[in-house]
Amino acid sequence: MQLVTFGHGCNRHRDAKLDEDRTCLQVRPPTRRCSSGTLPRTESRITVSATIVVVMVATILFLIFAMAIRIVTQYERGVHFRLGRIIAVRNPGLTLIFPAVDRMTKVSMRIVTMPIQSQGIITRDNVSVDIAAVAYFRVIDAEKSVVTIESVNSAIDQIAQTTLRNVVGQHSLDEVLSETAVINTSIRQILDTTTLDWGVEVTLVELKDIQLPESMKRAMAREAEAEREKRAKIIAELGVEKNTTMVFPAPLMSAIGELGSFLHRENASAEDLSSHGAKENAMKETTFNASALSASRP
């Protein structure tokens, strides 16, 4: 009987404790175990996840928009490709493209200066000279310059070297030194004819430097020295002639001038007298001949 009573007492004690726990649970819910003034842990996680998603979406949209914008400057043209095909040539300004399917190649329309490296060339009279030049060109058709040829600069550099060699080889050394304008024009015309199919125009070609061989330089120096000596001798002889000229005072010069005028008048008078005497003699001969003719008649 005592054991049964003890067992009933334990059960009652346990039931009372369970009732107390239920009361505590009803007064303080388990979701409110955090400190006062803060959000629940589940709601905080949801808010952080939403913020991360919004930031990622905004970043992706910004990157797509940045990749879709193309700015073409005033001196450029934009060749617009879509799925590998040209759809337009864009003028300066803001242009939008689709990053996944579109591509734009910018082409500068400004004049480009290209030096043509020095190379040894044999002229028509078999003289070896080293000549360097410079070429100026610009793109006039952006579409052709992108589609027709891979590298405009490399192509023009190579064709300019070969054209320079061919044109200079058709002229003698004297013509190369004295007729550079003609050679420049010939090279430009040949280059321009070739590069027009590439959408490029060659505006100017100039021979920049002409280096002669040392033997030719010495020969030209000797020739120039001989020419200078010849001119110096001529100038010296002219100076000697001027130094031997007599200079008279002004009164004497005026007297000489008057004497010359007097002699001129005397010569004129003598000529008049001689002409008058000749006329008289002619008249006398005519009269004599007439008298003789009349006397001889019966």
C-alpha positions as YAML, in Angstrom:
chain: A
units: angstrom
residues:
- id: 1
  name: MET
  ca: [0.00, 0.00, 0.00]
- id: 2
  name: GLN
  ca: [2.82, 2.40, 0.71]
- id: 3
  name: LEU
  ca: [4.44, 1.73, -2.65]
- id: 4
  name: VAL
  ca: [1.18, 2.45, -4.44]
- id: 5
  name: THR
  ca: [0.76, 5.68, -2.54]
- id: 6
  name: PHE
  ca: [4.30, 6.73, -3.42]
- id: 7
  name: GLY
  ca: [3.63, 5.96, -7.06]
- id: 8
  name: HIS
  ca: [0.49, 8.08, -7.11]
- id: 9
  name: GLY
  ca: [2.40, 10.94, -5.52]
- id: 10
  name: CYS
  ca: [5.06, 10.86, -8.18]
- id: 11
  name: ASN
  ca: [2.45, 10.92, -10.90]
- id: 12
  name: ARG
  ca: [0.74, 13.91, -9.41]
- id: 13
  name: HIS
  ca: [4.05, 15.75, -9.13]
- id: 14
  name: ARG
  ca: [4.88, 15.00, -12.73]
- id: 15
  name: ASP
  ca: [1.45, 16.15, -13.96]
- id: 16
  name: ALA
  ca: [1.79, 19.39, -12.05]
- id: 17
  name: LYS
  ca: [5.17, 20.07, -13.65]
- id: 18
  name: LEU
  ca: [3.80, 19.40, -17.12]
- id: 19
  name: ASP
  ca: [0.96, 21.84, -16.50]
- id: 20
  name: GLU
  ca: [3.49, 24.46, -15.37]
- id: 21
  name: ASP
  ca: [5.56, 23.92, -18.53]
- id: 22
  name: ARG
  ca: [2.48, 24.29, -20.71]
- id: 23
  name: THR
  ca: [1.66, 27.58, -18.96]
- id: 24
  name: CYS
  ca: [5.19, 28.86, -19.57]
- id: 25
  name: LEU
  ca: [5.03, 27.87, -23.19]
- id: 26
  name: GLN
  ca: [1.74, 29.71, -23.64]
- id: 27
  name: VAL
  ca: [3.09, 32.86, -21.96]
- id: 28
  name: ARG
  ca: [6.47, 32.86, -23.83]
- id: 29
  name: PRO
  ca: [6.33, 31.36, -27.32]
- id: 30
  name: PRO
  ca: [9.51, 29.70, -28.54]
- id: 31
  name: THR
  ca: [9.84, 32.16, -31.44]
- id: 32
  name: ARG
  ca: [10.33, 35.01, -28.99]
- id: 33
  name: ARG
  ca: [13.40, 33.67, -27.25]
- id: 34
  name: CYS
  ca: [15.66, 36.31, -28.92]
- id: 35
  name: SER
  ca: [16.41, 39.57, -27.25]
- id: 36
  name: SER
  ca: [13.74, 42.28, -27.44]
- id: 37
  name: GLY
  ca: [13.79, 44.78, -30.41]
- id: 38
  name: THR
  ca: [15.23, 42.35, -33.08]
- id: 39
  name: LEU
  ca: [13.60, 40.46, -35.95]
- id: 40
  name: PRO
  ca: [13.11, 36.74, -35.79]
- id: 41
  name: ARG
  ca: [15.91, 34.61, -37.18]
- id: 42
  name: THR
  ca: [13.84, 33.17, -40.05]
- id: 43
  name: GLU
  ca: [12.59, 36.57, -41.25]
- id: 44
  name: SER
  ca: [16.15, 37.96, -41.07]
- id: 45
  name: ARG
  ca: [17.45, 35.18, -43.30]
- id: 46
  name: ILE
  ca: [14.70, 35.81, -45.86]
- id: 47
  name: THR
  ca: [15.46, 39.55, -45.94]
- id: 48
  name: VAL
  ca: [19.21, 39.01, -46.47]
- id: 49
  name: SER
  ca: [18.57, 36.50, -49.27]
- id: 50
  name: ALA
  ca: [16.18, 38.89, -51.03]
- id: 51
  name: THR
  ca: [18.73, 41.71, -50.81]
- id: 52
  name: ILE
  ca: [21.46, 39.53, -52.32]
- id: 53
  name: VAL
  ca: [19.18, 38.50, -55.18]
- id: 54
  name: VAL
  ca: [18.22, 42.12, -55.92]
- id: 55
  name: VAL
  ca: [21.88, 43.20, -55.93]
- id: 56
  name: MET
  ca: [22.86, 40.35, -58.23]
- id: 57
  name: VAL
  ca: [20.03, 41.08, -60.66]
- id: 58
  name: ALA
  ca: [20.89, 44.80, -60.69]
- id: 59
  name: THR
  ca: [24.56, 44.00, -61.31]
- id: 60
  name: ILE
  ca: [23.72, 41.67, -64.20]
- id: 61
  name: LEU
  ca: [21.40, 44.25, -65.77]
- id: 62
  name: PHE
  ca: [24.06, 46.94, -65.41]
- id: 63
  name: LEU
  ca: [26.69, 44.74, -67.05]
- id: 64
  name: ILE
  ca: [24.35, 43.89, -69.92]
- id: 65
  name: PHE
  ca: [23.53, 47.57, -70.42]
- id: 66
  name: ALA
  ca: [27.21, 48.53, -70.30]
- id: 67
  name: MET
  ca: [28.06, 45.85, -72.87]
- id: 68
  name: ALA
  ca: [25.22, 47.01, -75.11]
- id: 69
  name: ILE
  ca: [26.42, 50.62, -75.28]
- id: 70
  name: ARG
  ca: [28.88, 51.63, -77.99]
- id: 71
  name: ILE
  ca: [30.13, 55.21, -78.42]
- id: 72
  name: VAL
  ca: [31.48, 56.15, -81.86]
- id: 73
  name: THR
  ca: [33.64, 59.30, -81.80]
- id: 74
  name: GLN
  ca: [33.63, 62.04, -84.42]
- id: 75
  name: TYR
  ca: [36.65, 60.72, -86.35]
- id: 76
  name: GLU
  ca: [35.44, 57.09, -86.37]
- id: 77
  name: ARG
  ca: [32.86, 54.90, -88.08]
- id: 78
  name: GLY
  ca: [31.43, 51.72, -86.57]
- id: 79
  name: VAL
  ca: [30.91, 48.61, -88.70]
- id: 80
  name: HIS
  ca: [27.96, 46.78, -87.07]
- id: 81
  name: PHE
  ca: [27.90, 42.97, -87.37]
- id: 82
  name: ARG
  ca: [24.94, 40.81, -86.35]
- id: 83
  name: LEU
  ca: [25.44, 37.05, -86.35]
- id: 84
  name: GLY
  ca: [28.52, 37.58, -88.54]
- id: 85
  name: ARG
  ca: [26.85, 39.75, -91.18]
- id: 86
  name: ILE
  ca: [27.15, 43.51, -91.67]
- id: 87
  name: ILE
  ca: [23.86, 45.27, -91.05]
- id: 88
  name: ALA
  ca: [24.99, 48.91, -90.98]
- id: 89
  name: VAL
  ca: [27.86, 51.39, -90.70]
- id: 90
  name: ARG
  ca: [27.24, 53.55, -87.63]
- id: 91
  name: ASN
  ca: [27.97, 57.27, -87.63]
- id: 92
  name: PRO
  ca: [29.39, 59.18, -84.62]
- id: 93
  name: GLY
  ca: [27.21, 59.06, -81.52]
- id: 94
  name: LEU
  ca: [25.65, 56.54, -79.11]
- id: 95
  name: THR
  ca: [24.71, 53.10, -80.45]
- id: 96
  name: LEU
  ca: [23.04, 50.13, -78.73]
- id: 97
  name: ILE
  ca: [23.79, 46.53, -79.68]
- id: 98
  name: PHE
  ca: [22.79, 43.09, -78.44]
- id: 99
  name: PRO
  ca: [25.86, 41.72, -76.64]
- id: 100
  name: ALA
  ca: [25.11, 38.09, -77.40]
- id: 101
  name: VAL
  ca: [24.62, 38.41, -81.16]
- id: 102
  name: ASP
  ca: [26.14, 41.77, -82.20]
- id: 103
  name: ARG
  ca: [29.70, 43.00, -82.64]
- id: 104
  name: MET
  ca: [31.02, 46.42, -83.66]
- id: 105
  name: THR
  ca: [34.40, 47.23, -85.23]
- id: 106
  name: LYS
  ca: [35.52, 50.85, -85.05]
- id: 107
  name: VAL
  ca: [37.52, 52.31, -87.95]
- id: 108
  name: SER
  ca: [39.46, 55.58, -87.74]
- id: 109
  name: MET
  ca: [38.87, 57.97, -90.64]
- id: 110
  name: ARG
  ca: [41.84, 60.24, -89.88]
- id: 111
  name: ILE
  ca: [44.96, 60.56, -92.07]
- id: 112
  name: VAL
  ca: [47.63, 58.06, -91.05]
- id: 113
  name: THR
  ca: [51.36, 58.75, -91.42]
- id: 114
  name: MET
  ca: [53.33, 55.65, -92.40]
- id: 115
  name: PRO
  ca: [57.14, 55.74, -92.74]
- id: 116
  name: ILE
  ca: [58.56, 53.55, -95.50]
- id: 117
  name: GLN
  ca: [61.82, 52.09, -94.24]
- id: 118
  name: SER
  ca: [65.08, 52.73, -96.07]
- id: 119
  name: GLN
  ca: [66.05, 50.16, -98.67]
- id: 120
  name: GLY
  ca: [68.81, 49.73, -101.22]
- id: 121
  name: ILE
  ca: [67.65, 50.48, -104.78]
- id: 122
  name: ILE
  ca: [69.61, 50.28, -108.05]
- id: 123
  name: THR
  ca: [68.85, 53.15, -110.42]
- id: 124
  name: ARG
  ca: [68.67, 52.94, -114.21]
- id: 125
  name: ASP
  ca: [72.35, 53.91, -114.53]
- id: 126
  name: ASN
  ca: [73.39, 51.13, -112.10]
- id: 127
  name: VAL
  ca: [73.99, 53.29, -109.03]
- id: 128
  name: SER
  ca: [73.00, 51.83, -105.66]
- id: 129
  name: VAL
  ca: [71.20, 54.29, -103.37]
- id: 130
  name: ASP
  ca: [69.39, 53.93, -100.04]
- id: 131
  name: ILE
  ca: [66.02, 55.70, -100.13]
- id: 132
  name: ALA
  ca: [63.48, 56.18, -97.33]
- id: 133
  name: ALA
  ca: [60.04, 57.67, -97.87]
- id: 134
  name: VAL
  ca: [56.82, 58.49, -96.03]
- id: 135
  name: ALA
  ca: [53.22, 57.87, -97.12]
- id: 136
  name: TYR
  ca: [49.99, 59.53, -95.97]
- id: 137
  name: PHE
  ca: [46.68, 57.69, -96.36]
- id: 138
  name: ARG
  ca: [43.15, 57.63, -94.92]
- id: 139
  name: VAL
  ca: [40.16, 55.29, -94.95]
- id: 140
  name: ILE
  ca: [37.31, 56.48, -97.17]
- id: 141
  name: ASP
  ca: [35.13, 53.34, -96.98]
- id: 142
  name: ALA
  ca: [34.94, 51.75, -93.52]
- id: 143
  name: GLU
  ca: [33.09, 48.65, -94.71]
- id: 144
  name: LYS
  ca: [35.66, 47.78, -97.40]
- id: 145
  name: SER
  ca: [38.60, 48.41, -95.08]
- id: 146
  name: VAL
  ca: [37.20, 45.83, -92.62]
- id: 147
  name: VAL
  ca: [35.82, 43.21, -95.01]
- id: 148
  name: THR
  ca: [38.26, 43.33, -97.95]
- id: 149
  name: ILE
  ca: [41.63, 43.25, -96.18]
- id: 150
  name: GLU
  ca: [42.81, 42.04, -92.80]
- id: 151
  name: SER
  ca: [45.41, 44.70, -91.96]
- id: 152
  name: VAL
  ca: [45.43, 47.94, -93.94]
- id: 153
  name: ASN
  ca: [48.66, 49.27, -92.43]
- id: 154
  name: SER
  ca: [50.71, 46.15, -93.15]
- id: 155
  name: ALA
  ca: [49.38, 45.87, -96.69]
- id: 156
  name: ILE
  ca: [50.15, 49.50, -97.54]
- id: 157
  name: ASP
  ca: [53.62, 49.21, -96.02]
- id: 158
  name: GLN
  ca: [54.49, 46.23, -98.21]
- id: 159
  name: ILE
  ca: [53.00, 47.60, -101.43]
- id: 160
  name: ALA
  ca: [54.68, 50.98, -100.84]
- id: 161
  name: GLN
  ca: [58.12, 49.37, -100.54]
- id: 162
  name: THR
  ca: [57.76, 47.42, -103.77]
- id: 163
  name: THR
  ca: [56.32, 50.41, -105.64]
- id: 164
  name: LEU
  ca: [59.16, 52.65, -104.45]
- id: 165
  name: ARG
  ca: [61.72, 50.13, -105.67]
- id: 166
  name: ASN
  ca: [60.09, 49.78, -109.09]
- id: 167
  name: VAL
  ca: [59.59, 53.50, -109.73]
- id: 168
  name: VAL
  ca: [63.06, 54.59, -108.62]
- id: 169
  name: GLY
  ca: [64.63, 51.79, -110.69]
- id: 170
  name: GLN
  ca: [63.19, 53.38, -113.84]
- id: 171
  name: HIS
  ca: [65.07, 56.68, -113.30]
- id: 172
  name: SER
  ca: [68.73, 57.65, -113.35]
- id: 173
  name: LEU
  ca: [70.52, 59.09, -110.34]
- id: 174
  name: ASP
  ca: [70.33, 62.65, -111.68]
- id: 175
  name: GLU
  ca: [66.58, 62.28, -112.17]
- id: 176
  name: VAL
  ca: [66.13, 60.87, -108.67]
- id: 177
  name: LEU
  ca: [67.96, 63.87, -107.20]
- id: 178
  name: SER
  ca: [66.36, 66.54, -109.38]
- id: 179
  name: GLU
  ca: [62.88, 65.19, -110.19]
- id: 180
  name: THR
  ca: [61.64, 64.00, -106.81]
- id: 181
  name: ALA
  ca: [58.22, 65.58, -107.38]
- id: 182
  name: VAL
  ca: [57.66, 63.44, -110.49]
- id: 183
  name: ILE
  ca: [58.71, 60.29, -108.63]
- id: 184
  name: ASN
  ca: [56.44, 61.15, -105.69]
- id: 185
  name: THR
  ca: [53.46, 61.61, -108.00]
- id: 186
  name: SER
  ca: [54.12, 58.33, -109.81]
- id: 187
  name: ILE
  ca: [54.34, 56.36, -106.56]
- id: 188
  name: ARG
  ca: [51.16, 57.96, -105.19]
- id: 189
  name: GLN
  ca: [49.16, 57.20, -108.33]
- id: 190
  name: ILE
  ca: [50.21, 53.55, -108.35]
- id: 191
  name: LEU
  ca: [49.43, 53.12, -104.65]
- id: 192
  name: ASP
  ca: [46.11, 54.92, -104.96]
- id: 193
  name: THR
  ca: [45.00, 52.68, -107.82]
- id: 194
  name: THR
  ca: [45.76, 49.57, -105.75]
- id: 195
  name: THR
  ca: [44.33, 50.71, -102.42]
- id: 196
  name: LEU
  ca: [41.01, 52.06, -103.70]
- id: 197
  name: ASP
  ca: [39.67, 48.49, -103.71]
- id: 198
  name: TRP
  ca: [40.51, 48.36, -99.99]
- id: 199
  name: GLY
  ca: [38.54, 51.51, -99.19]
- id: 200
  name: VAL
  ca: [41.76, 53.49, -98.65]
- id: 201
  name: GLU
  ca: [43.01, 56.64, -100.38]
- id: 202
  name: VAL
  ca: [46.73, 57.53, -100.52]
- id: 203
  name: THR
  ca: [46.89, 61.32, -100.29]
- id: 204
  name: LEU
  ca: [50.65, 61.96, -100.44]
- id: 205
  name: VAL
  ca: [54.02, 60.21, -100.86]
- id: 206
  name: GLU
  ca: [57.35, 61.95, -100.21]
- id: 207
  name: LEU
  ca: [60.95, 60.78, -100.62]
- id: 208
  name: LYS
  ca: [62.37, 61.57, -97.21]
- id: 209
  name: ASP
  ca: [66.04, 60.57, -97.34]
- id: 210
  name: ILE
  ca: [68.41, 59.65, -100.20]
- id: 211
  name: GLN
  ca: [71.77, 58.18, -99.18]
- id: 212
  name: LEU
  ca: [74.46, 57.86, -101.87]
- id: 213
  name: PRO
  ca: [77.39, 55.40, -101.69]
- id: 214
  name: GLU
  ca: [80.68, 56.76, -100.37]
- id: 215
  name: SER
  ca: [82.45, 56.52, -103.74]
- id: 216
  name: MET
  ca: [79.69, 58.53, -105.38]
- id: 217
  name: LYS
  ca: [79.85, 61.11, -102.60]
- id: 218
  name: ARG
  ca: [83.60, 61.55, -103.13]
- id: 219
  name: ALA
  ca: [83.18, 61.87, -106.91]
- id: 220
  name: MET
  ca: [80.44, 64.47, -106.50]
- id: 221
  name: ALA
  ca: [82.58, 66.34, -103.98]
- id: 222
  name: ARG
  ca: [85.48, 66.48, -106.43]
- id: 223
  name: GLU
  ca: [83.18, 67.67, -109.20]
- id: 224
  name: ALA
  ca: [81.73, 70.35, -106.97]
- id: 225
  name: GLU
  ca: [85.22, 71.46, -105.94]
- id: 226
  name: ALA
  ca: [86.30, 71.76, -109.59]
- id: 227
  name: GLU
  ca: [83.19, 73.77, -110.39]
- id: 228
  name: ARG
  ca: [83.89, 76.13, -107.49]
- id: 229
  name: GLU
  ca: [87.50, 76.62, -108.62]
- id: 230
  name: LYS
  ca: [86.33, 77.39, -112.16]
- id: 231
  name: ARG
  ca: [83.91, 80.00, -110.90]
- id: 232
  name: ALA
  ca: [86.58, 81.50, -108.66]
- id: 233
  name: LYS
  ca: [88.94, 81.90, -111.64]
- id: 234
  name: ILE
  ca: [86.23, 83.57, -113.71]
- id: 235
  name: ILE
  ca: [85.44, 85.98, -110.88]
- id: 236
  name: ALA
  ca: [89.15, 86.76, -110.42]
- id: 237
  name: GLU
  ca: [89.59, 87.51, -114.14]
- id: 238
  name: LEU
  ca: [86.59, 89.82, -114.09]
- id: 239
  name: GLY
  ca: [88.09, 91.60, -111.10]
- id: 240
  name: VAL
  ca: [91.40, 92.12, -112.91]
- id: 241
  name: GLU
  ca: [89.60, 93.61, -115.93]
- id: 242
  name: LYS
  ca: [87.71, 96.01, -113.70]
- id: 243
  name: ASN
  ca: [90.89, 97.04, -111.92]
- id: 244
  name: THR
  ca: [92.69, 97.89, -115.24]
- id: 245
  name: THR
  ca: [89.93, 100.23, -116.41]
- id: 246
  name: MET
  ca: [91.07, 103.92, -116.43]
- id: 247
  name: VAL
  ca: [88.96, 106.42, -114.54]
- id: 248
  name: PHE
  ca: [89.15, 110.11, -115.63]
- id: 249
  name: PRO
  ca: [87.94, 113.21, -113.79]
- id: 250
  name: ALA
  ca: [84.52, 114.63, -114.63]
- id: 251
  name: PRO
  ca: [85.73, 117.77, -116.55]
- id: 252
  name: LEU
  ca: [88.00, 115.67, -118.71]
- id: 253
  name: MET
  ca: [85.19, 113.24, -119.41]
- id: 254
  name: SER
  ca: [82.91, 116.10, -120.49]
- id: 255
  name: ALA
  ca: [85.65, 117.46, -122.79]
- id: 256
  name: ILE
  ca: [86.10, 114.02, -124.30]
- id: 257
  name: GLY
  ca: [82.37, 113.86, -124.87]
- id: 258
  name: GLU
  ca: [82.34, 117.25, -126.63]
- id: 259
  name: LEU
  ca: [85.30, 116.19, -128.75]
- id: 260
  name: GLY
  ca: [83.47, 113.06, -129.77]
- id: 261
  name: SER
  ca: [80.41, 115.10, -130.77]
- id: 262
  name: PHE
  ca: [82.60, 117.48, -132.82]
- id: 263
  name: LEU
  ca: [84.26, 114.61, -134.64]
- id: 264
  name: HIS
  ca: [80.88, 113.10, -135.35]
- id: 265
  name: ARG
  ca: [79.64, 116.37, -136.88]
- id: 266
  name: GLU
  ca: [82.80, 116.72, -138.96]
- id: 267
  name: ASN
  ca: [82.43, 113.22, -140.28]
- id: 268
  name: ALA
  ca: [78.82, 113.93, -141.18]
- id: 269
  name: SER
  ca: [79.84, 117.12, -143.03]
- id: 270
  name: ALA
  ca: [82.57, 115.29, -144.91]
- id: 271
  name: GLU
  ca: [80.11, 112.64, -145.96]
- id: 272
  name: ASP
  ca: [77.68, 115.30, -147.18]
- id: 273
  name: LEU
  ca: [80.42, 117.01, -149.20]
- id: 274
  name: SER
  ca: [81.56, 113.77, -150.73]
- id: 275
  name: SER
  ca: [78.03, 112.85, -151.69]
- id: 276
  name: HIS
  ca: [77.46, 116.33, -153.21]
- id: 277
  name: GLY
  ca: [80.70, 116.07, -155.21]
- id: 278
  name: ALA
  ca: [79.70, 112.68, -156.49]
- id: 279
  name: LYS
  ca: [76.39, 114.08, -157.68]
- id: 280
  name: GLU
  ca: [78.13, 116.95, -159.52]
- id: 281
  name: ASN
  ca: [80.55, 114.54, -161.21]
- id: 282
  name: ALA
  ca: [77.65, 112.39, -162.29]
- id: 283
  name: MET
  ca: [75.88, 115.41, -163.78]
- id: 284
  name: LYS
  ca: [79.03, 116.49, -165.63]
- id: 285
  name: GLU
  ca: [79.48, 113.00, -167.04]
- id: 286
  name: THR
  ca: [75.89, 112.97, -168.17]
- id: 287
  name: THR
  ca: [76.26, 116.38, -169.90]
- id: 288
  name: PHE
  ca: [79.48, 115.32, -171.57]
- id: 289
  name: ASN
  ca: [77.97, 112.12, -172.83]
- id: 290
  name: ALA
  ca: [74.98, 114.01, -174.24]
- id: 291
  name: SER
  ca: [77.25, 116.52, -176.06]
- id: 292
  name: ALA
  ca: [79.35, 113.75, -177.51]
- id: 293
  name: LEU
  ca: [76.28, 111.93, -178.69]
- id: 294
  name: SER
  ca: [74.87, 115.05, -180.43]
- id: 295
  name: ALA
  ca: [78.23, 115.79, -182.10]
- id: 296
  name: SER
  ca: [78.49, 112.32, -183.49]
- id: 297
  name: ARG
  ca: [75.14, 112.57, -185.29]
- id: 298
  name: PRO
  ca: [75.22, 113.85, -189.00]
...
